[in-house]
Coordinates of C-alpha atoms in Angstrom, one line a residue:
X1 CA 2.5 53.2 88.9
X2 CA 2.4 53.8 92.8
X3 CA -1.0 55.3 93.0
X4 CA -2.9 52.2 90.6
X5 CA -0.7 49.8 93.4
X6 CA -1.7 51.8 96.3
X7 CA -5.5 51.2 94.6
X8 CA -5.3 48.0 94.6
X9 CA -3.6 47.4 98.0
X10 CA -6.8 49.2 98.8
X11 CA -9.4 46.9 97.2
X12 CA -7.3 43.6 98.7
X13 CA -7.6 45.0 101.7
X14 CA -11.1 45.4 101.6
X15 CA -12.4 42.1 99.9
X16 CA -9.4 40.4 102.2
X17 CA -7.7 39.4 99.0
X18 CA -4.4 40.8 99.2
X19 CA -2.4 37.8 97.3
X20 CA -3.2 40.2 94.6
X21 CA -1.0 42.6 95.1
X22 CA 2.5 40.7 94.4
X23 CA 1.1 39.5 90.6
X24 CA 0.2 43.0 89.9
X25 CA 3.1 44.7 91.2
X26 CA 4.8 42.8 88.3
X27 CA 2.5 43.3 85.7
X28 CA 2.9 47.0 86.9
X29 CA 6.8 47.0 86.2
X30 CA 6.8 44.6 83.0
X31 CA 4.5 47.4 81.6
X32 CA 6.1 50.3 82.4
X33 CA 10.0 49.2 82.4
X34 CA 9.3 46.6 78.8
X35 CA 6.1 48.4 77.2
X36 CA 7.4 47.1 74.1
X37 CA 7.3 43.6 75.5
X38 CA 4.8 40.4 74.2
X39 CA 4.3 39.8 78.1
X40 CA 3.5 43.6 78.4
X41 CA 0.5 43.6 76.2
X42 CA -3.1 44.4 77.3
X43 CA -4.0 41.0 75.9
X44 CA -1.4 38.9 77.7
X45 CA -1.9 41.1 80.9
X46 CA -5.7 40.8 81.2
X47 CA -5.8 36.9 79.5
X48 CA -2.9 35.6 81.6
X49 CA -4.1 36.5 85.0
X50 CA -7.2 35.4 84.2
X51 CA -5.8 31.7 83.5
X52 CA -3.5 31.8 86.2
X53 CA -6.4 32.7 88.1
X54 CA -8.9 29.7 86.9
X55 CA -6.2 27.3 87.2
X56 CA -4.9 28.2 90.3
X57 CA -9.0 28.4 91.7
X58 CA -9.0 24.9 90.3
X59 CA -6.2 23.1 91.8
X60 CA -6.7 24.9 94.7
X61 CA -10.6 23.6 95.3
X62 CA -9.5 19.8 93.9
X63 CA -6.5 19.7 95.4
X64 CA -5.9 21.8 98.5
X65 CA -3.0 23.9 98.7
X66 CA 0.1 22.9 98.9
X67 CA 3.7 24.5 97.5
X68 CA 4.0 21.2 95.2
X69 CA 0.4 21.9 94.0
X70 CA 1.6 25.4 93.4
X71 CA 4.0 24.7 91.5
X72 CA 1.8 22.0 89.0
X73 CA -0.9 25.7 88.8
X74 CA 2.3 27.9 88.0
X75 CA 3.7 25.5 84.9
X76 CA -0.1 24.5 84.0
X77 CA -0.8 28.1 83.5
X78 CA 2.1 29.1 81.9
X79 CA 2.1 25.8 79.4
X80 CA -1.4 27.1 78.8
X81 CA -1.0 31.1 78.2
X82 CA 2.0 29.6 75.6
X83 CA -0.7 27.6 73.8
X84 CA -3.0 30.1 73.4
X85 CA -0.3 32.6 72.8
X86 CA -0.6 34.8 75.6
X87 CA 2.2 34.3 78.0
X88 CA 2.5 36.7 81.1
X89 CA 4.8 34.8 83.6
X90 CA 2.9 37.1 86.8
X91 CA -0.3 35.1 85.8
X92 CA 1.4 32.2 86.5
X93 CA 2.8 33.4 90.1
X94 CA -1.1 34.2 90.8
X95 CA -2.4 30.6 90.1
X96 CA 0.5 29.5 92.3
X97 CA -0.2 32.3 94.5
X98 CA -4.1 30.8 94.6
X99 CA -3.2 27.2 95.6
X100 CA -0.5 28.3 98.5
X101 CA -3.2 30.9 100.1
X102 CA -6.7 30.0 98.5
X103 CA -8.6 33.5 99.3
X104 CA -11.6 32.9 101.1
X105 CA -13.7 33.6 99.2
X106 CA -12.8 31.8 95.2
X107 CA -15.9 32.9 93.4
X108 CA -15.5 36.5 94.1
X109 CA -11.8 36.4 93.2
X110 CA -11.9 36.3 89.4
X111 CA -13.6 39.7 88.7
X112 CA -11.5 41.4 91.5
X113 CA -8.5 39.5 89.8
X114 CA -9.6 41.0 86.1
X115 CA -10.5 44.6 87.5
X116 CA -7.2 44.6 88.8
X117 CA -5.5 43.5 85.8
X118 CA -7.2 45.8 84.0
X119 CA -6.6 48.7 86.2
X120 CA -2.9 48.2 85.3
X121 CA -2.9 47.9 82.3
X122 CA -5.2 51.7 82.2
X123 CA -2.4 53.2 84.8
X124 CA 0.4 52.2 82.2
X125 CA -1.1 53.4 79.7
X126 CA -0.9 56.6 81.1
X127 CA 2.3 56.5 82.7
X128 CA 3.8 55.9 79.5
X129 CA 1.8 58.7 77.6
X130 CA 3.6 61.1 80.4
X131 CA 6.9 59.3 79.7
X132 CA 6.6 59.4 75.4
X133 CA 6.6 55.7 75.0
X134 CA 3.9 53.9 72.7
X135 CA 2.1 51.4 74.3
X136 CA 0.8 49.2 74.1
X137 CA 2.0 47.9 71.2
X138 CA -0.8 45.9 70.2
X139 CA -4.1 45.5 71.9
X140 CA -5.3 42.2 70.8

């Protein structure tokens, strides 16, 4: 899982969005060291970054950022992955992540954040072919 990190170290350096990285390095061990876990799964990976990310872009434009405005995105995120049944706890630490350092540019952050997401979830998948282990376990 180095080399897809060292990727996307890459990429935040370039587009100036490295708040990325953190999130992802997480995703990156939840899928390699649980692949058997819910918050593992290509479909809480890819759909919980993606609402961390809108509600943290949200708060973060309304409200400005702030740590207690981080913390509302991070349990507003979270409440809202459990609700639609796709809980990945490092999608909530990137909405909080997006209201303590808004990236300078919001708009392009979302398909950067979704690449990335989706990135991991493809280096796992190969990292735990190479190590035996099925996953994931369930795509959707």
């Amino acid at each position: 899982m180095t080399i897809p990190l060292l990727i996307l170290g890459a990429v935040a350096d370039a587009t100036h969005l490295a708040l990325l990285t953190p999130p992802m390095a997480a995703t990156a061990a939840l899928i390699v060291g649980g692949p058997d876990l819910p918050l593992a799964q290509p479909r809480n990976v890819i759909l919980g970054h993606f609402i961390g990310g809108l509600i943290g872009l949200a708060l973060a434009i309304w409200f400005g950022g702030s740590i207690l405005v981080g913390g509302l995105a991070a349990g507003l995120s979270f409440g809202a992955m459990l609700v639609l049944r796709c809980a990945h706890s490092p999608g909530a630490a990137t909405a909080m992540l997006l209201v303590t350092m808004p990236p300078e540019h919001p708009l392009r952050f979302l398909p950067v954040l979704i690449a990335s997401a989706a990135l991991v979830v493809a280096a796992g998948l190969v990292a735990n072919r190479i190590r035996r282990l099925r996953y994931p376990a369930y795509w959707w």
